[in-house]
GROMACS .gro file of C-alpha atoms in nm:
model
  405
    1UNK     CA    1   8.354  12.374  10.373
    2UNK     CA    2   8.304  12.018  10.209
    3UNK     CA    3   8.560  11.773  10.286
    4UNK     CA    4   8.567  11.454  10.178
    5UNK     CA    5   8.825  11.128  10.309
    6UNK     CA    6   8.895  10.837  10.113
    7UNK     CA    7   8.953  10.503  10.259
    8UNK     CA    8   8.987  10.154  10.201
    9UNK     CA    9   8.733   9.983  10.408
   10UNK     CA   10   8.570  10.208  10.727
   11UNK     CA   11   8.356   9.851  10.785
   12UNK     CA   12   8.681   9.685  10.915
   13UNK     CA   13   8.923   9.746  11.230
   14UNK     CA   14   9.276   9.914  11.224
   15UNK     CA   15   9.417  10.243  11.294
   16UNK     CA   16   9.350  10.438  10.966
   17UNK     CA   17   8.958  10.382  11.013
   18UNK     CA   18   8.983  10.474  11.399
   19UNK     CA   19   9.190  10.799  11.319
   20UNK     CA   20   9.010  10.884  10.987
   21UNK     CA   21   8.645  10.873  11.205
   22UNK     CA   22   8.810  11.065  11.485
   23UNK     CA   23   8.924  11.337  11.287
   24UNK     CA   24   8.594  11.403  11.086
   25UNK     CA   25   8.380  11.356  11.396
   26UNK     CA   26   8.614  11.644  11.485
   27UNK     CA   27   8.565  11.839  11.149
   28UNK     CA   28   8.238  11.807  11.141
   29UNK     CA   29   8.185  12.020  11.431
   30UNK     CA   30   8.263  12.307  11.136
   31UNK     CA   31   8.231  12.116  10.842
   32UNK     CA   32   8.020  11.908  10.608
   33UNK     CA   33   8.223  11.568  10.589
   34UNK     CA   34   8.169  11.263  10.414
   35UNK     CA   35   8.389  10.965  10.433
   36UNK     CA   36   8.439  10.703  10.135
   37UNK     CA   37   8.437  10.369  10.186
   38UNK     CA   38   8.633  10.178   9.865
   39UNK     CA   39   8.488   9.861   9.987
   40UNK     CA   40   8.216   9.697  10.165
   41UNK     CA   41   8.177   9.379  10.334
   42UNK     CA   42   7.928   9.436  10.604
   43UNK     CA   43   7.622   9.574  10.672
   44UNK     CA   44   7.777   9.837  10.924
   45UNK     CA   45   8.104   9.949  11.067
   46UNK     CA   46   8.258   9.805  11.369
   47UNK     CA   47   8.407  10.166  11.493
   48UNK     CA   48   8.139  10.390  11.589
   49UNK     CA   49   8.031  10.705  11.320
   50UNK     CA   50   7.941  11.034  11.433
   51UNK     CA   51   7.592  11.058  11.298
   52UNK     CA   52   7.700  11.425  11.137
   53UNK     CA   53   7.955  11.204  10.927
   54UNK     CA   54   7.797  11.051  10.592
   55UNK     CA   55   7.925  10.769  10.489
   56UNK     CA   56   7.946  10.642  10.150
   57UNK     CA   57   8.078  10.317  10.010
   58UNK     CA   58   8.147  10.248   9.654
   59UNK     CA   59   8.176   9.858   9.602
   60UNK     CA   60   7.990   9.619   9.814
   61UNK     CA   61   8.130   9.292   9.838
   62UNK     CA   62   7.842   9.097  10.038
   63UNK     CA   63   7.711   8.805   9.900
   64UNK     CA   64   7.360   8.949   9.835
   65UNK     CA   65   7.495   9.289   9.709
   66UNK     CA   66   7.424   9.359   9.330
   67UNK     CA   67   7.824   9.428   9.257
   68UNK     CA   68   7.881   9.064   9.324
   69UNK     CA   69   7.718   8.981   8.986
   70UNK     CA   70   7.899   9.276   8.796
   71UNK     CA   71   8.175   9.121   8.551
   72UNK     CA   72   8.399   9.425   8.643
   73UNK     CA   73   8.418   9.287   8.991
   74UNK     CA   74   8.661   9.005   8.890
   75UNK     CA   75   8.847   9.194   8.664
   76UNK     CA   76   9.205   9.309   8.813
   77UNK     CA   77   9.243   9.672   8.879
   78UNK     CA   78   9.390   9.865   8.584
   79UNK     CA   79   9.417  10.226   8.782
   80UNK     CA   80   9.503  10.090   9.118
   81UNK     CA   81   9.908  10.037   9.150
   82UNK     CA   82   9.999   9.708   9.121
   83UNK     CA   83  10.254   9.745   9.384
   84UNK     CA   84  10.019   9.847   9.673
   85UNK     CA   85   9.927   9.564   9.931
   86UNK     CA   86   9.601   9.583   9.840
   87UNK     CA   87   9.622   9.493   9.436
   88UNK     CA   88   9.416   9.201   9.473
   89UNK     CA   89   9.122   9.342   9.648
   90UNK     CA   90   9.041   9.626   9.367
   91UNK     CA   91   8.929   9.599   9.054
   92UNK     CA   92   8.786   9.708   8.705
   93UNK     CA   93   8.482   9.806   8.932
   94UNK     CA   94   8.652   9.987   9.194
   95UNK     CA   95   8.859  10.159   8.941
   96UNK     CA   96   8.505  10.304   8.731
   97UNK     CA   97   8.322  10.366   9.066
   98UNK     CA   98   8.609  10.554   9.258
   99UNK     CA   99   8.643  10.797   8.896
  100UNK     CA  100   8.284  10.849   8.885
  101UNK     CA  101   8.270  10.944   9.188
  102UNK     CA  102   8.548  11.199   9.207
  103UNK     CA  103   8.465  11.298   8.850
  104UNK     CA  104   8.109  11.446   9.008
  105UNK     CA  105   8.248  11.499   9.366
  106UNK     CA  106   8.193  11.837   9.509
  107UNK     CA  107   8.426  11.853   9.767
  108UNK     CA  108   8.650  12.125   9.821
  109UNK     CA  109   8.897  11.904  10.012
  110UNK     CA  110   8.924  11.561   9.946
  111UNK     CA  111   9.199  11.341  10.164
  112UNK     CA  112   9.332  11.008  10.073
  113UNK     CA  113   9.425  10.765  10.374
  114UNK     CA  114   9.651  10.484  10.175
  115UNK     CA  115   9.872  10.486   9.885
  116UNK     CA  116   9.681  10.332   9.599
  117UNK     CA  117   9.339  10.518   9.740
  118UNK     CA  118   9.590  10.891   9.655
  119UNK     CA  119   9.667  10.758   9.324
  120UNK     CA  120   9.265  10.766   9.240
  121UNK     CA  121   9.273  11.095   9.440
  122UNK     CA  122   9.522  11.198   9.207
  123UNK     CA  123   9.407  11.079   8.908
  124UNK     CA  124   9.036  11.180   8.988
  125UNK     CA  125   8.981  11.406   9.150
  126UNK     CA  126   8.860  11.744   9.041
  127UNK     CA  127   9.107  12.004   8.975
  128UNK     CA  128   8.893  12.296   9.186
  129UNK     CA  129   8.945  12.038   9.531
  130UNK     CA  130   9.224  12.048   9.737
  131UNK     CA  131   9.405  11.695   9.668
  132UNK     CA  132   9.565  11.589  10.066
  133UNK     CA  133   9.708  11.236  10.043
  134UNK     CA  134   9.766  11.082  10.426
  135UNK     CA  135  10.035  10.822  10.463
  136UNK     CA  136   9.954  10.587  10.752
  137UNK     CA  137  10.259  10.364  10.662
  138UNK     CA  138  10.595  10.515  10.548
  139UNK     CA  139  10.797  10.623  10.241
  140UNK     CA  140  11.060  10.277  10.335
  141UNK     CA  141  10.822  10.019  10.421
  142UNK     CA  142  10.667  10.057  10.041
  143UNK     CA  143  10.848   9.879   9.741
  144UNK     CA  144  11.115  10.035   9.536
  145UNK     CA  145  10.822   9.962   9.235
  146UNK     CA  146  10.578  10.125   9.460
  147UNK     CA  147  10.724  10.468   9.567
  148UNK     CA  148  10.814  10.479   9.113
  149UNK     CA  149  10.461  10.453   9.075
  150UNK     CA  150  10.347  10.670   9.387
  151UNK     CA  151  10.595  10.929   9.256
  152UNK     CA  152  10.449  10.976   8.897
  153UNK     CA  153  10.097  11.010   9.065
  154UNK     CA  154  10.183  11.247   9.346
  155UNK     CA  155  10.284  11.582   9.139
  156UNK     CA  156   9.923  11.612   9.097
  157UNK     CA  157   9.837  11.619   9.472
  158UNK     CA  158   9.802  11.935   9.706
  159UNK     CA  159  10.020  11.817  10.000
  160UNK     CA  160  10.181  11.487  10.120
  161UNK     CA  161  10.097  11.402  10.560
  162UNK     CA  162  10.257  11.165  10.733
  163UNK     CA  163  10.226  11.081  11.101
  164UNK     CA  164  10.587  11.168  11.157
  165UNK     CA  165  10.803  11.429  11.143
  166UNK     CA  166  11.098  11.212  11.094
  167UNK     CA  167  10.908  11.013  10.766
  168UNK     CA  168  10.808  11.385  10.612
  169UNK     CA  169  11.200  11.424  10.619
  170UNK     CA  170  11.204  11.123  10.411
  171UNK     CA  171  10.972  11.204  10.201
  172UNK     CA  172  11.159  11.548  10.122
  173UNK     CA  173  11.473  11.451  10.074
  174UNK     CA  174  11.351  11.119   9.834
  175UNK     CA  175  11.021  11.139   9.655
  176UNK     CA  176  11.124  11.493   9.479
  177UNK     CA  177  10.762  11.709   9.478
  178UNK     CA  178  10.759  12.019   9.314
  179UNK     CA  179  10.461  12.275   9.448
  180UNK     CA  180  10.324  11.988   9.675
  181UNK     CA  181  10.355  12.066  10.040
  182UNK     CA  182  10.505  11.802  10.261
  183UNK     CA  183  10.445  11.780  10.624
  184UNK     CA  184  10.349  11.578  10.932
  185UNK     CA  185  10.004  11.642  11.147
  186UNK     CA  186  10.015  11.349  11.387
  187UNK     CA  187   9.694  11.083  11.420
  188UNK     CA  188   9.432  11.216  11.685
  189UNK     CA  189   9.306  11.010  11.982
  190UNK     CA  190   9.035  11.134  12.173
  191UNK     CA  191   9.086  11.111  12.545
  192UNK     CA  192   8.794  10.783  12.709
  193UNK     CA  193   8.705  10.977  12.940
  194UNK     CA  194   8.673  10.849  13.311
  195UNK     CA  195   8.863  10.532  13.410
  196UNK     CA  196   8.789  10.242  13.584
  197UNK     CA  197   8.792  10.260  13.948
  198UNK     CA  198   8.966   9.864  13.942
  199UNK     CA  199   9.243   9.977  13.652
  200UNK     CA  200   9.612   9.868  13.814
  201UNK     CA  201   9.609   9.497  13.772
  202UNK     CA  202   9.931   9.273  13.753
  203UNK     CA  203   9.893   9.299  13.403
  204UNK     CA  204  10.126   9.386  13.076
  205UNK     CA  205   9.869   9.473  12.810
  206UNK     CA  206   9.996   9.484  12.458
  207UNK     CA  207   9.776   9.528  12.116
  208UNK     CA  208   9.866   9.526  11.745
  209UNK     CA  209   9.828   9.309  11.462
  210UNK     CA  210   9.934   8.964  11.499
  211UNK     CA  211  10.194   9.038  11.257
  212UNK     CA  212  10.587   8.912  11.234
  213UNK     CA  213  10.675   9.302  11.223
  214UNK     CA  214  10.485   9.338  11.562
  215UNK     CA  215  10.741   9.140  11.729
  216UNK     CA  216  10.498   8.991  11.966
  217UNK     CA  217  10.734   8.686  12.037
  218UNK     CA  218  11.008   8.897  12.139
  219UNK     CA  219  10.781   9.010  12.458
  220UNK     CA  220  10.656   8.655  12.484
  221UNK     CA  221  11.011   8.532  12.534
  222UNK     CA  222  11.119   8.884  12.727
  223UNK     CA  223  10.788   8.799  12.956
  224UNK     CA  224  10.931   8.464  13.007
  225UNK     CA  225  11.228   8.618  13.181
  226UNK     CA  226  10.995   8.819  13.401
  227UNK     CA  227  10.759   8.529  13.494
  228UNK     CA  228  11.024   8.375  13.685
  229UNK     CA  229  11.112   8.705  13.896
  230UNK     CA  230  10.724   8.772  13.920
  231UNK     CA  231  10.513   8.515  13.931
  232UNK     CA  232  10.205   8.738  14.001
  233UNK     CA  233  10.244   8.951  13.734
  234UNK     CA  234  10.058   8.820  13.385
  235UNK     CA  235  10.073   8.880  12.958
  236UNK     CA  236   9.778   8.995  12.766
  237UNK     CA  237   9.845   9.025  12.402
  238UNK     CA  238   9.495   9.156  12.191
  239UNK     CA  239   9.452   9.177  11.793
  240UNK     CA  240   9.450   8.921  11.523
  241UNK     CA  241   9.651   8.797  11.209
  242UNK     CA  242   9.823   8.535  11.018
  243UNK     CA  243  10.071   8.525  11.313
  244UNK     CA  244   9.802   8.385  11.557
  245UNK     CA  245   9.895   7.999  11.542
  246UNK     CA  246  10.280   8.056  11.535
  247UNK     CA  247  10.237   8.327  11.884
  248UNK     CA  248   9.976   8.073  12.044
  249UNK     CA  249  10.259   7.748  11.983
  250UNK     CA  250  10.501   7.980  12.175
  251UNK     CA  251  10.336   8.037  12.517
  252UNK     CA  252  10.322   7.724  12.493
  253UNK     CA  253  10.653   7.645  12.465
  254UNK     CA  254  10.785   7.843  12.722
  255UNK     CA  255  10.566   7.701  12.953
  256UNK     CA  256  10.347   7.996  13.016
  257UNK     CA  257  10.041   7.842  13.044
  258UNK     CA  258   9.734   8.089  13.124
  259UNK     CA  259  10.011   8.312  13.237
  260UNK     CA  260  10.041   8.482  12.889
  261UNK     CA  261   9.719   8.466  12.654
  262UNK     CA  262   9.602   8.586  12.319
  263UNK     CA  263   9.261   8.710  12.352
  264UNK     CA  264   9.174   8.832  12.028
  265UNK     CA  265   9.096   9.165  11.875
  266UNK     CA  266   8.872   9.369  12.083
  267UNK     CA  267   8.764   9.774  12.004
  268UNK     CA  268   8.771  10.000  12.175
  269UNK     CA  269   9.098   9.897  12.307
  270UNK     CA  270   9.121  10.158  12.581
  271UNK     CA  271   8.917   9.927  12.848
  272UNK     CA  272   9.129   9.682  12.826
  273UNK     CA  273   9.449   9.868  12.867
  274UNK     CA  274   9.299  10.088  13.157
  275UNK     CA  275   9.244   9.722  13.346
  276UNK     CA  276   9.663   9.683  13.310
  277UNK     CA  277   9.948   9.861  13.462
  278UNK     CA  278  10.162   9.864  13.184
  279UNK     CA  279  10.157   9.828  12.813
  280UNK     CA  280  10.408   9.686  12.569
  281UNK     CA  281  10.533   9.713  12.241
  282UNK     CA  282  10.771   9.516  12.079
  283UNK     CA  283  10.746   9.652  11.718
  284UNK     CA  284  11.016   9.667  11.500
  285UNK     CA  285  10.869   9.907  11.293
  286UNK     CA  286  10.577  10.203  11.329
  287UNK     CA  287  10.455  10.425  11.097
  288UNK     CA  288  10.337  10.600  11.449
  289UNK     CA  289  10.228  10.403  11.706
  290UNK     CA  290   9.829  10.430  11.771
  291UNK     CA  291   9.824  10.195  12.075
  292UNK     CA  292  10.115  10.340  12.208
  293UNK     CA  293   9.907  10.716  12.280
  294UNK     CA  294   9.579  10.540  12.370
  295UNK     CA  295   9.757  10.346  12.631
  296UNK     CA  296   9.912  10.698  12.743
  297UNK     CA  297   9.588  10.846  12.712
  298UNK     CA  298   9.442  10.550  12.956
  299UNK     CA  299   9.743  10.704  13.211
  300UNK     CA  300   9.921  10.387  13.162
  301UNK     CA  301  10.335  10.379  13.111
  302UNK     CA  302  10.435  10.224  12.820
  303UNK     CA  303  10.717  10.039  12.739
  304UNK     CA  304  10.809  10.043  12.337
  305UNK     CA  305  11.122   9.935  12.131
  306UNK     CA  306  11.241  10.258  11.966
  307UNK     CA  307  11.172  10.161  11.637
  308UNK     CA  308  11.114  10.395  11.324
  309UNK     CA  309  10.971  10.602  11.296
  310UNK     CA  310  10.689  10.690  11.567
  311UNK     CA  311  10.801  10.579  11.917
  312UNK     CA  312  11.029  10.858  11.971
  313UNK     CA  313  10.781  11.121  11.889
  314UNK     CA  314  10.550  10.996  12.125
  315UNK     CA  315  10.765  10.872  12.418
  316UNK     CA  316  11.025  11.108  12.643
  317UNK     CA  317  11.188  10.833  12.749
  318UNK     CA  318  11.192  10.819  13.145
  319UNK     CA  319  10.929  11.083  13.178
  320UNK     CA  320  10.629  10.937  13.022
  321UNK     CA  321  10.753  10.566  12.918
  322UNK     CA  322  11.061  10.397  12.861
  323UNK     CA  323  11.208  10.412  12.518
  324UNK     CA  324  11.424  10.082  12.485
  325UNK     CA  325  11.673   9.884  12.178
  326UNK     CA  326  11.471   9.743  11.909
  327UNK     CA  327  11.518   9.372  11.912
  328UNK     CA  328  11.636   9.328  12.261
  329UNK     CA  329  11.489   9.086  12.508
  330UNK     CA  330  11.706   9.144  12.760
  331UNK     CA  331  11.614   9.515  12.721
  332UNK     CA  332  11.253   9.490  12.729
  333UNK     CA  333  11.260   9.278  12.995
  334UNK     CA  334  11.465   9.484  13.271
  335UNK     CA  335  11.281   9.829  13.157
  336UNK     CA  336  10.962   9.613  13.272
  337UNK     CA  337  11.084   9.437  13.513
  338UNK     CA  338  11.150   9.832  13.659
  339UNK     CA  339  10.849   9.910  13.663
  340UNK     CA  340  10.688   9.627  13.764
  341UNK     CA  341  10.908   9.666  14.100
  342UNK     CA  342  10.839  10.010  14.177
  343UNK     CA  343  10.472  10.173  14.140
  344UNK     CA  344  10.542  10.499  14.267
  345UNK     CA  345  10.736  10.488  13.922
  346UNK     CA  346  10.455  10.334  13.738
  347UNK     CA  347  10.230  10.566  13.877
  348UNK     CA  348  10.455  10.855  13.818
  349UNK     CA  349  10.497  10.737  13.448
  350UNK     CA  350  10.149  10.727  13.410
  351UNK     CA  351  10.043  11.040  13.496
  352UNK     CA  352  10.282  11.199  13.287
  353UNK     CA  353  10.177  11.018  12.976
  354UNK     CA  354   9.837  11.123  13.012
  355UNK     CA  355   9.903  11.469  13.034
  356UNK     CA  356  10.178  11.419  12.704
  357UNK     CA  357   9.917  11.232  12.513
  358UNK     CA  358   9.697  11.565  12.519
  359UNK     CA  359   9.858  11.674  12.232
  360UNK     CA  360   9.703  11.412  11.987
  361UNK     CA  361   9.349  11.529  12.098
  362UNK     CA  362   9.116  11.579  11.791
  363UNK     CA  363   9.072  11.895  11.848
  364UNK     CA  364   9.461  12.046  11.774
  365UNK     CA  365   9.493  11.814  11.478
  366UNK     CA  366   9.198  11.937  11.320
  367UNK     CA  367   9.310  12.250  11.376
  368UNK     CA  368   9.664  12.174  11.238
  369UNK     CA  369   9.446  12.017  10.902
  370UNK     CA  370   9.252  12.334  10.876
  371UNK     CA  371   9.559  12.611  10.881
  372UNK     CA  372   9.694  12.335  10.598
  373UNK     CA  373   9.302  12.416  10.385
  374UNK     CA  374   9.402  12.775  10.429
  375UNK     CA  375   9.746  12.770  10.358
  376UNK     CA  376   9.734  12.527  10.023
  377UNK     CA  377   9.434  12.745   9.927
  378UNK     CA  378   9.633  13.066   9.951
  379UNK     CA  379   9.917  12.891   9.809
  380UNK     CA  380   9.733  12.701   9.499
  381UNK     CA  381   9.866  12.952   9.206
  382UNK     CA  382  10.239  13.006   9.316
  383UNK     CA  383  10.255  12.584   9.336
  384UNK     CA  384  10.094  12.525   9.009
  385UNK     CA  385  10.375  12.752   8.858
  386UNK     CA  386  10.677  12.525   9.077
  387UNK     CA  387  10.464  12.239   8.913
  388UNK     CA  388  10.475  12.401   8.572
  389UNK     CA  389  10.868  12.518   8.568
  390UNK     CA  390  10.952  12.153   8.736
  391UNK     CA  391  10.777  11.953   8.462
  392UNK     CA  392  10.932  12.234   8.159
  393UNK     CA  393  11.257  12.150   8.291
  394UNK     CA  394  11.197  11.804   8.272
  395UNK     CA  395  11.112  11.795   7.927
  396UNK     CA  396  11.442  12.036   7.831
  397UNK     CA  397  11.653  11.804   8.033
  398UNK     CA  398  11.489  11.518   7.841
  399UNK     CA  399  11.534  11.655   7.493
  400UNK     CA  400  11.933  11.787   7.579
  401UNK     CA  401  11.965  11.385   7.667
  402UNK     CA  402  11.835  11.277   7.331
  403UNK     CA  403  12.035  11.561   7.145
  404UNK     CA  404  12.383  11.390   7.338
  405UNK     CA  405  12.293  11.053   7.220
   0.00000   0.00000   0.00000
């Protein structure tokens, strides 16, 4: 089989690109996969690539690259929604490369990874392919004007995944589908193997984007509390954003010192947090929570707000982590303050969590993606006709209304 992902930029950093390559390093074990890069702004990606995996990008956007003296190239995006994030970084050009492509692609799955990527998916693709659209965020963190345009586009698609169980709810109950499967397969994490023989430090670890949504300061200020019970114990906070300057000011403040530091983005994140004894999140919102299983996959207890949508699917609170309010300092700062104080617990916590984050191996979500091939394929003519009646009731609804007025 021939399957095909679609993604925004595999040259960068961020979850979608670590998941998308871990799943079709997985796949390709069976498959013939190929993974589409929208955009390119470097000569090669930061996440390793199986070398069974093809890559291929569509628009390059280095300075030496022929598409930087195409006209289309600073032309705004006509196809891509203008609700999406990303607007500004399509255009004309991505729009006439992404149908081309498609148009010719002989894939007999392709899989979207981000909203306005499924709309070419939808619009594109070929009808003979499977059409899978992935949603890495969720159905309430995108516009009112986005999910309107997102609905239009996906009645064409296949199926609908999200990360979640609780955001495919959601989507069934709010983004009406007719013949398009909706359903959750979570992201896959392989396990790294072997860990350090010094892991265990007096260290929190945390990672995410620098981001206001990330609630970094709320475990600055919670850490503050525990500095003064534990004066041995230090912060580590790893990723980048706009949020840098405001995060950096305050440590400061509080009077941290070298006691809680930002020290950048660094991949793979897994050394890091096998060096700590805990990890942290402070998030008040996640579309699933990718640091939260590889820091259970490192054996480490984690500590997380329980935020929607992903914490709770990934955390049994008091078994494998601690589950605690969203917003809370006080909250966050006890639960660590727990552990911190007993390391039988820690310990305990740990090894439970590595053993729980099993289930996001590679291996059973590409298995879980492959019964979905099978099933939409066996499926393809009875949801075609749901399509069909959905969109001839539409119309007869529409007409009735007219006839009224």
């Amino acid at each position: 089989m021939k399957i095909t992902f679609l993604i925004h930029n595999v040259y960068g950093i961020g979850g979608t690109i670590r998941t998308t390559l871990n799943l079709a390093a997985e796949l390709a074990d069976r498959h013939e996969v190929t993974v589409v890069s929208m955009l390119r702004h470097r000569s090669y990606p930061r996440f390793a690539v199986d070398p069974r995996v093809t890559v291929v990008p569509l628009v390059d956007l280095r300075a030496d690259a022929a598409d930087a003296s195409d006209p289309q190239l600073h032309q705004p995006a006509e196809v891509f929604p203008t609700a999406e994030k990303r607007y500004k970084q399509y255009s004309r050009l991505t729009d006439r490369r992404a149908r081309e492509y498609l148009r010719s692609c002989d894939a007999d799955v392709i899989i979207g990874t981000r909203p306005g990527v499924n709309v070419y998916l939808a619009r594109f693709a070929p009808p003979r392919a499977l059409r899978i659209a992935q949603e890495h965020l969720t159905h309430d963190t995108h516009t009112k004007k986005l999910r309107a345009q997102l609905a239009g586009q996906y009645r064409d698609l296949d199926a609908v995944v999200t990360t979640t169980e609780a955001d495919a709810a959601v989507y069934r109950t709010r983004m009406r589908l007719p013949g398009v499967r909706i359903l959750a397969i979570p992201n896959s994490v392989p396990d790294p193997g072997p860990l350090p023989a010094d892991g265990g430090a007096r260290v929190i670890a945390a990672a995410g984007r620098l981001v206001r949504a990330k609630r970094f300061d709320l475990l600055i200020e919670a850490f503050t509390d525990i500095a003064a019970k534990h004066p041995d114990w230090s912060l580590r906070i790893y990723g980048a954003g706009a949020d840098k300057d405001r995060l950096q000011g305050l440590i400061e403040e509080q009077g941290l010192g070298d006691r809680a530091a930002l020290m950048g983005a660094v991949s793979p994140i897994e050394d890091e947090f096998a060096k700590a004894s805990i990890v942290a999140s402070a998030s008040d919102a996640e579309s699933f929570g990718m640091t939260l299983v590889e820091a259970m996959r490192c054996g480490k207890p984690v500590v997380a707000t329980d935020c929607p949508l992903g914490p709770a699917e990934i955390i049994n609170d008091g078994v494998d982590g601690r589950l605690v309010p969203m917003g809370d300092r006080q909250a966050l700062a006890v639960a660590l303050c727990d552990l911190i104080a007993d390391e039988p617990a820690r310990h305990r916590l740990g090894e439970a969590a590595r053993a729980a984050a099993g289930r996001f191996d590679p291996a059973p979500v590409a298995h879980a993606y492959e019964e979905l091939f099978g099933d939409l394929a066996a499926t393809r003519s009875a949801r075609a006709w749901q399509r069909r009646k959905a969109r001839w009731r539409g119309r007869a609804g529409r007409a009735l209304r007219h006839l009224r007025r």
